[in-house]
Amino acid sequence: MRSMLLTTLAFSAALAFLAGCATAEPEMESPADITVAELETKMRHAMDPDGRYAKAKTFIQRQIVLTERFLDDPEEQVAEVKFERPDNFRLTTLEDNVPVTGLIVNGKNGWVVDYSGKKITELTPEQLDQLKVLSGTSNPDNSLTRALRDIRLTLCRVGEQGYYKVTGLSQNGGNPVEIYIDKNDFLIRRIKAVFQIGSRSLRYDSTIQRYSLYEGVMIPAETTVVQNGLKQTTRVVYYKLDAVIPASDFRPPVL
C-alpha cells in the first residue's frame, strides 16, 4: 500500500508540488482575502483554462517513478493511471513493462493487486477516503470542499513567496491535510497529510516542482514525494484525454 499511495498522485495526480514551502523557513500566516469558493473557481481555471478536462469523460496518464534506495541506484518504475467519470480509477505500476502492483477503484469499492504474489486485497473505507483526499484536491476539478471538512483558509508567506494555505480534515478519517496554493497562479504547490494505514501512521509530503500543459490542461509534470523519510520523484511522459478504456480495466483481474 505504501507504493500505491506514493504513485497515486499521478491522478492529480494525483496525484503530484513546490520548492518554497519545502524549506525550513518559518511560515507567516494572516487572514485570507478570498473565500474557499472563490479560491476553488480560480484553481479550476488555472488548471483547466479552456474547460477541456471538465468536458472529458476519461484520461490516461503515464509517468516515470524513481524511488531512492540506500547505497544503490534508484528503483525505476512506470506508473499508468486510467480514469473514467464519475469515479472509476486504475493505477498500475510496471517494471520492464510487466505489471507489479495495481490499485483499482470502482465506485465505492477498491482493491490492491499484487501481480507477482497473485493476491488481491479489498480496500477499507478508510483507505478509499484517503485516496479521495489526494485525487479530490489535486486534479483539475479541484473540489476542496468535497475532499475536506472543517476547512481553514489563510494567507501564508514563506520567505518571499506567498500562498493560500488550506487546512482541513479528511471527510471520514479525521486526518490533518495542508495544501499550499500559489497566490499568483492558483496552482497547488504542496500537499502535506497524515494517513493511518492500519496501526501505522504515514506522513506524506508532496511537492510539485514543475507544471506543463498537456491537451490544454496544466498537469503536475515533475513531483517529489517524501513519505516517512522515503523519497520518490515522478515525471509525466504521456497524457491523453477521452482515451478509450475497456470496462474490464476497472474490475479486479483474474490472476
GROMACS .gro file of C-alpha atoms in nm:
model
  255
    1MET     CA    1   0.000   0.000   0.000
    2ARG     CA    2   0.298   0.235   0.058
    3SER     CA    3   0.397   0.231  -0.310
    4MET     CA    4   0.036   0.273  -0.418
    5LEU     CA    5  -0.019   0.586  -0.212
    6LEU     CA    6   0.305   0.738  -0.335
    7THR     CA    7   0.217   0.697  -0.701
    8THR     CA    8  -0.149   0.790  -0.661
    9LEU     CA    9  -0.057   1.150  -0.729
   10ALA     CA   10  -0.038   1.057  -1.093
   11PHE     CA   11  -0.416   1.109  -1.073
   12SER     CA   12  -0.378   1.464  -0.997
   13ALA     CA   13  -0.234   1.326  -0.980
   14ALA     CA   14  -0.262   1.262  -0.850
   15LEU     CA   15  -0.185   1.300  -0.765
   16ALA     CA   16   0.162   1.510  -0.789
   17PHE     CA   17   0.422   2.006  -0.568
   18LEU     CA   18   0.679   2.345  -0.450
   19ALA     CA   19   1.026   2.447  -0.379
   20GLY     CA   20   0.949   2.738  -0.146
   21CYS     CA   21   0.736   2.584   0.129
   22ALA     CA   22   0.951   2.273   0.145
   23THR     CA   23   1.225   2.467   0.323
   24ALA     CA   24   1.269   2.508   0.698
   25GLU     CA   25   1.181   2.879   0.676
   26PRO     CA   26   0.908   2.987   0.919
   27GLU     CA   27   0.556   3.040   0.789
   28MET     CA   28   0.382   3.373   0.845
   29GLU     CA   29   0.002   3.339   0.831
   30SER     CA   30  -0.263   3.610   0.803
   31PRO     CA   31  -0.638   3.622   0.718
   32ALA     CA   32  -0.728   3.525   0.359
   33ASP     CA   33  -0.859   3.788   0.120
   34ILE     CA   34  -1.092   3.550  -0.069
   35THR     CA   35  -1.338   3.274   0.020
   36VAL     CA   36  -1.288   2.899  -0.028
   37ALA     CA   37  -1.548   2.901  -0.310
   38GLU     CA   38  -1.364   3.185  -0.489
   39LEU     CA   39  -1.034   3.000  -0.447
   40GLU     CA   40  -1.179   2.680  -0.594
   41THR     CA   41  -1.302   2.870  -0.900
   42LYS     CA   42  -0.962   3.030  -0.960
   43MET     CA   43  -0.786   2.693  -0.915
   44ARG     CA   44  -1.013   2.521  -1.168
   45HIS     CA   45  -0.950   2.796  -1.424
   46ALA     CA   46  -0.572   2.782  -1.365
   47MET     CA   47  -0.552   2.407  -1.430
   48ASP     CA   48  -0.827   2.382  -1.691
   49PRO     CA   49  -0.839   2.724  -1.864
   50ASP     CA   50  -1.041   2.609  -2.166
   51GLY     CA   51  -1.262   2.359  -1.982
   52ARG     CA   52  -1.121   2.061  -2.173
   53TYR     CA   53  -1.074   1.846  -1.863
   54ALA     CA   54  -1.424   1.934  -1.742
   55LYS     CA   55  -1.572   1.805  -2.069
   56ALA     CA   56  -1.359   1.490  -2.090
   57LYS     CA   57  -1.503   1.156  -1.980
   58THR     CA   58  -1.171   0.972  -1.942
   59PHE     CA   59  -0.796   1.020  -1.933
   60ILE     CA   60  -0.483   0.808  -1.934
   61GLN     CA   61  -0.156   0.928  -1.783
   62ARG     CA   62   0.186   0.763  -1.762
   63GLN     CA   63   0.485   0.872  -1.560
   64ILE     CA   64   0.834   0.756  -1.470
   65VAL     CA   65   0.871   0.692  -1.096
   66LEU     CA   66   1.214   0.689  -0.928
   67THR     CA   67   1.241   0.565  -0.568
   68GLU     CA   68   1.563   0.631  -0.378
   69ARG     CA   69   1.747   0.327  -0.235
   70PHE     CA   70   2.024   0.329   0.024
   71LEU     CA   71   2.367   0.271  -0.135
   72ASP     CA   72   2.210   0.176  -0.467
   73ASP     CA   73   2.071   0.336  -0.781
   74PRO     CA   74   1.708   0.449  -0.763
   75GLU     CA   75   1.442   0.194  -0.843
   76GLU     CA   76   1.268   0.289  -1.171
   77GLN     CA   77   0.906   0.204  -1.249
   78VAL     CA   78   0.634   0.323  -1.483
   79ALA     CA   79   0.303   0.425  -1.328
   80GLU     CA   80  -0.005   0.426  -1.552
   81VAL     CA   81  -0.328   0.592  -1.439
   82LYS     CA   82  -0.664   0.537  -1.606
   83PHE     CA   83  -0.969   0.739  -1.501
   84GLU     CA   84  -1.333   0.733  -1.609
   85ARG     CA   85  -1.601   0.965  -1.474
   86PRO     CA   86  -1.751   0.972  -1.226
   87ASP     CA   87  -1.530   0.756  -1.002
   88ASN     CA   88  -1.359   0.469  -1.184
   89PHE     CA   89  -0.984   0.468  -1.132
   90ARG     CA   90  -0.694   0.231  -1.201
   91LEU     CA   91  -0.326   0.274  -1.117
   92THR     CA   92  -0.076   0.015  -1.235
   93THR     CA   93   0.298   0.014  -1.163
   94LEU     CA   94   0.519  -0.171  -1.410
   95GLU     CA   95   0.880  -0.284  -1.421
   96ASP     CA   96   1.019  -0.374  -1.764
   97ASN     CA   97   0.660  -0.348  -1.898
   98VAL     CA   98   0.542  -0.617  -1.655
   99PRO     CA   99   0.265  -0.524  -1.402
  100VAL     CA  100   0.391  -0.538  -1.044
  101THR     CA  101   0.115  -0.379  -0.838
  102GLY     CA  102  -0.227  -0.232  -0.911
  103LEU     CA  103  -0.484  -0.014  -0.743
  104ILE     CA  104  -0.842  -0.028  -0.874
  105VAL     CA  105  -1.138   0.180  -0.759
  106ASN     CA  106  -1.484   0.116  -0.900
  107GLY     CA  107  -1.736   0.345  -0.734
  108LYS     CA  108  -1.746   0.263  -0.363
  109ASN     CA  109  -1.526  -0.047  -0.392
  110GLY     CA  110  -1.150  -0.074  -0.433
  111TRP     CA  111  -0.875  -0.334  -0.450
  112VAL     CA  112  -0.497  -0.360  -0.424
  113VAL     CA  113  -0.349  -0.611  -0.667
  114ASP     CA  114  -0.017  -0.790  -0.612
  115TYR     CA  115   0.054  -0.940  -0.954
  116SER     CA  116   0.374  -1.126  -0.862
  117GLY     CA  117   0.218  -1.272  -0.546
  118LYS     CA  118  -0.114  -1.332  -0.725
  119LYS     CA  119  -0.306  -1.169  -0.442
  120ILE     CA  120  -0.596  -0.922  -0.437
  121THR     CA  121  -0.687  -0.729  -0.120
  122GLU     CA  122  -1.002  -0.518  -0.084
  123LEU     CA  123  -0.953  -0.158   0.030
  124THR     CA  124  -1.110  -0.049   0.356
  125PRO     CA  125  -1.347   0.253   0.366
  126GLU     CA  126  -1.069   0.447   0.542
  127GLN     CA  127  -0.821   0.376   0.261
  128LEU     CA  128  -1.077   0.479  -0.001
  129ASP     CA  129  -1.129   0.804   0.190
  130GLN     CA  130  -0.756   0.876   0.188
  131LEU     CA  131  -0.738   0.826  -0.188
  132LYS     CA  132  -1.029   1.067  -0.237
  133VAL     CA  133  -0.842   1.333  -0.039
  134LEU     CA  134  -0.545   1.317  -0.277
  135SER     CA  135  -0.743   1.294  -0.600
  136GLY     CA  136  -1.010   1.541  -0.494
  137THR     CA  137  -0.766   1.816  -0.406
  138SER     CA  138  -0.509   1.782  -0.683
  139ASN     CA  139  -0.693   1.706  -1.007
  140PRO     CA  140  -0.826   1.990  -1.227
  141ASP     CA  141  -1.176   1.959  -1.077
  142ASN     CA  142  -1.018   2.089  -0.753
  143SER     CA  143  -1.301   2.030  -0.510
  144LEU     CA  144  -1.155   2.118  -0.174
  145THR     CA  145  -1.495   2.108  -0.005
  146ARG     CA  146  -1.575   1.756  -0.131
  147ALA     CA  147  -1.242   1.619  -0.014
  148LEU     CA  148  -1.209   1.801   0.320
  149ARG     CA  149  -1.415   1.919   0.615
  150ASP     CA  150  -1.356   2.185   0.882
  151ILE     CA  151  -1.161   2.389   0.626
  152ARG     CA  152  -0.949   2.683   0.739
  153LEU     CA  153  -0.815   2.920   0.471
  154THR     CA  154  -0.532   3.166   0.538
  155LEU     CA  155  -0.265   3.359   0.354
  156CYS     CA  156   0.078   3.206   0.407
  157ARG     CA  157   0.415   3.364   0.339
  158VAL     CA  158   0.738   3.162   0.332
  159GLY     CA  159   1.033   3.388   0.261
  160GLU     CA  160   0.933   3.598  -0.041
  161GLN     CA  161   0.672   3.351  -0.170
  162GLY     CA  162   0.302   3.386  -0.094
  163TYR     CA  163   0.045   3.105  -0.081
  164TYR     CA  164  -0.313   3.037   0.010
  165LYS     CA  165  -0.293   2.769   0.276
  166VAL     CA  166  -0.588   2.532   0.312
  167THR     CA  167  -0.601   2.327   0.632
  168GLY     CA  168  -0.870   2.063   0.688
  169LEU     CA  169  -0.957   1.709   0.786
  170SER     CA  170  -1.036   1.416   0.558
  171GLN     CA  171  -1.410   1.352   0.543
  172ASN     CA  172  -1.418   1.023   0.736
  173GLY     CA  173  -1.078   0.957   0.888
  174GLY     CA  174  -1.024   1.294   1.053
  175ASN     CA  175  -0.659   1.308   0.942
  176PRO     CA  176  -0.499   1.655   0.902
  177VAL     CA  177  -0.429   1.783   0.550
  178GLU     CA  178  -0.242   2.102   0.449
  179ILE     CA  179  -0.249   2.235   0.092
  180TYR     CA  180  -0.038   2.525  -0.037
  181ILE     CA  181  -0.172   2.710  -0.343
  182ASP     CA  182   0.043   2.968  -0.521
  183LYS     CA  183  -0.108   3.313  -0.459
  184ASN     CA  184  -0.012   3.434  -0.807
  185ASP     CA  185  -0.111   3.149  -1.040
  186PHE     CA  186  -0.351   2.949  -0.815
  187LEU     CA  187  -0.172   2.618  -0.882
  188ILE     CA  188  -0.116   2.369  -0.598
  189ARG     CA  189   0.249   2.361  -0.499
  190ARG     CA  190   0.249   2.131  -0.197
  191ILE     CA  191   0.028   1.883  -0.008
  192LYS     CA  192   0.110   1.761   0.344
  193ALA     CA  193  -0.101   1.496   0.513
  194VAL     CA  194  -0.103   1.225   0.776
  195PHE     CA  195  -0.263   0.894   0.679
  196GLN     CA  196  -0.344   0.599   0.901
  197ILE     CA  197  -0.266   0.263   0.738
  198GLY     CA  198  -0.390   0.008   0.990
  199SER     CA  199  -0.196   0.078   1.309
  200ARG     CA  200   0.077   0.270   1.125
  201SER     CA  201   0.084   0.647   1.082
  202LEU     CA  202   0.217   0.767   0.747
  203ARG     CA  203   0.344   1.124   0.700
  204TYR     CA  204   0.302   1.237   0.340
  205ASP     CA  205   0.469   1.546   0.189
  206SER     CA  206   0.435   1.607  -0.185
  207THR     CA  207   0.591   1.898  -0.376
  208ILE     CA  208   0.521   1.991  -0.739
  209GLN     CA  209   0.844   2.106  -0.897
  210ARG     CA  210   0.704   2.187  -1.241
  211TYR     CA  211   0.373   2.209  -1.429
  212SER     CA  212   0.330   2.153  -1.805
  213LEU     CA  213   0.039   2.200  -2.045
  214TYR     CA  214  -0.096   1.869  -2.181
  215GLU     CA  215  -0.404   1.874  -2.408
  216GLY     CA  216  -0.489   2.220  -2.276
  217VAL     CA  217  -0.466   2.108  -1.910
  218MET     CA  218  -0.199   2.217  -1.661
  219ILE     CA  219  -0.055   1.892  -1.524
  220PRO     CA  220   0.200   1.845  -1.241
  221ALA     CA  221   0.482   1.730  -1.471
  222GLU     CA  222   0.752   1.676  -1.207
  223THR     CA  223   0.676   1.587  -0.847
  224THR     CA  224   0.874   1.496  -0.537
  225VAL     CA  225   0.711   1.292  -0.262
  226VAL     CA  226   0.852   1.209   0.081
  227GLN     CA  227   0.674   0.951   0.297
  228ASN     CA  228   0.817   0.863   0.638
  229GLY     CA  229   1.161   0.959   0.507
  230LEU     CA  230   1.136   0.768   0.176
  231LYS     CA  231   1.184   0.997  -0.126
  232GLN     CA  232   1.024   0.939  -0.464
  233THR     CA  233   1.027   1.155  -0.778
  234THR     CA  234   0.788   1.133  -1.074
  235ARG     CA  235   0.793   1.272  -1.429
  236VAL     CA  236   0.492   1.267  -1.662
  237VAL     CA  237   0.566   1.126  -2.010
  238TYR     CA  238   0.214   1.082  -2.154
  239TYR     CA  239  -0.131   1.232  -2.103
  240LYS     CA  240  -0.443   1.174  -2.315
  241LEU     CA  241  -0.800   1.299  -2.265
  242ASP     CA  242  -1.103   1.096  -2.380
  243ALA     CA  243  -0.897   0.781  -2.427
  244VAL     CA  244  -1.086   0.455  -2.490
  245ILE     CA  245  -1.070   0.239  -2.174
  246PRO     CA  246  -1.229  -0.109  -2.154
  247ALA     CA  247  -1.482  -0.153  -1.871
  248SER     CA  248  -1.285  -0.459  -1.754
  249ASP     CA  249  -0.994  -0.233  -1.653
  250PHE     CA  250  -1.200  -0.116  -1.354
  251ARG     CA  251  -1.266  -0.465  -1.222
  252PRO     CA  252  -1.025  -0.693  -1.030
  253PRO     CA  253  -0.817  -0.903  -1.273
  254VAL     CA  254  -0.814  -1.280  -1.285
  255LEU     CA  255  -0.472  -1.385  -1.156
   0.00000   0.00000   0.00000
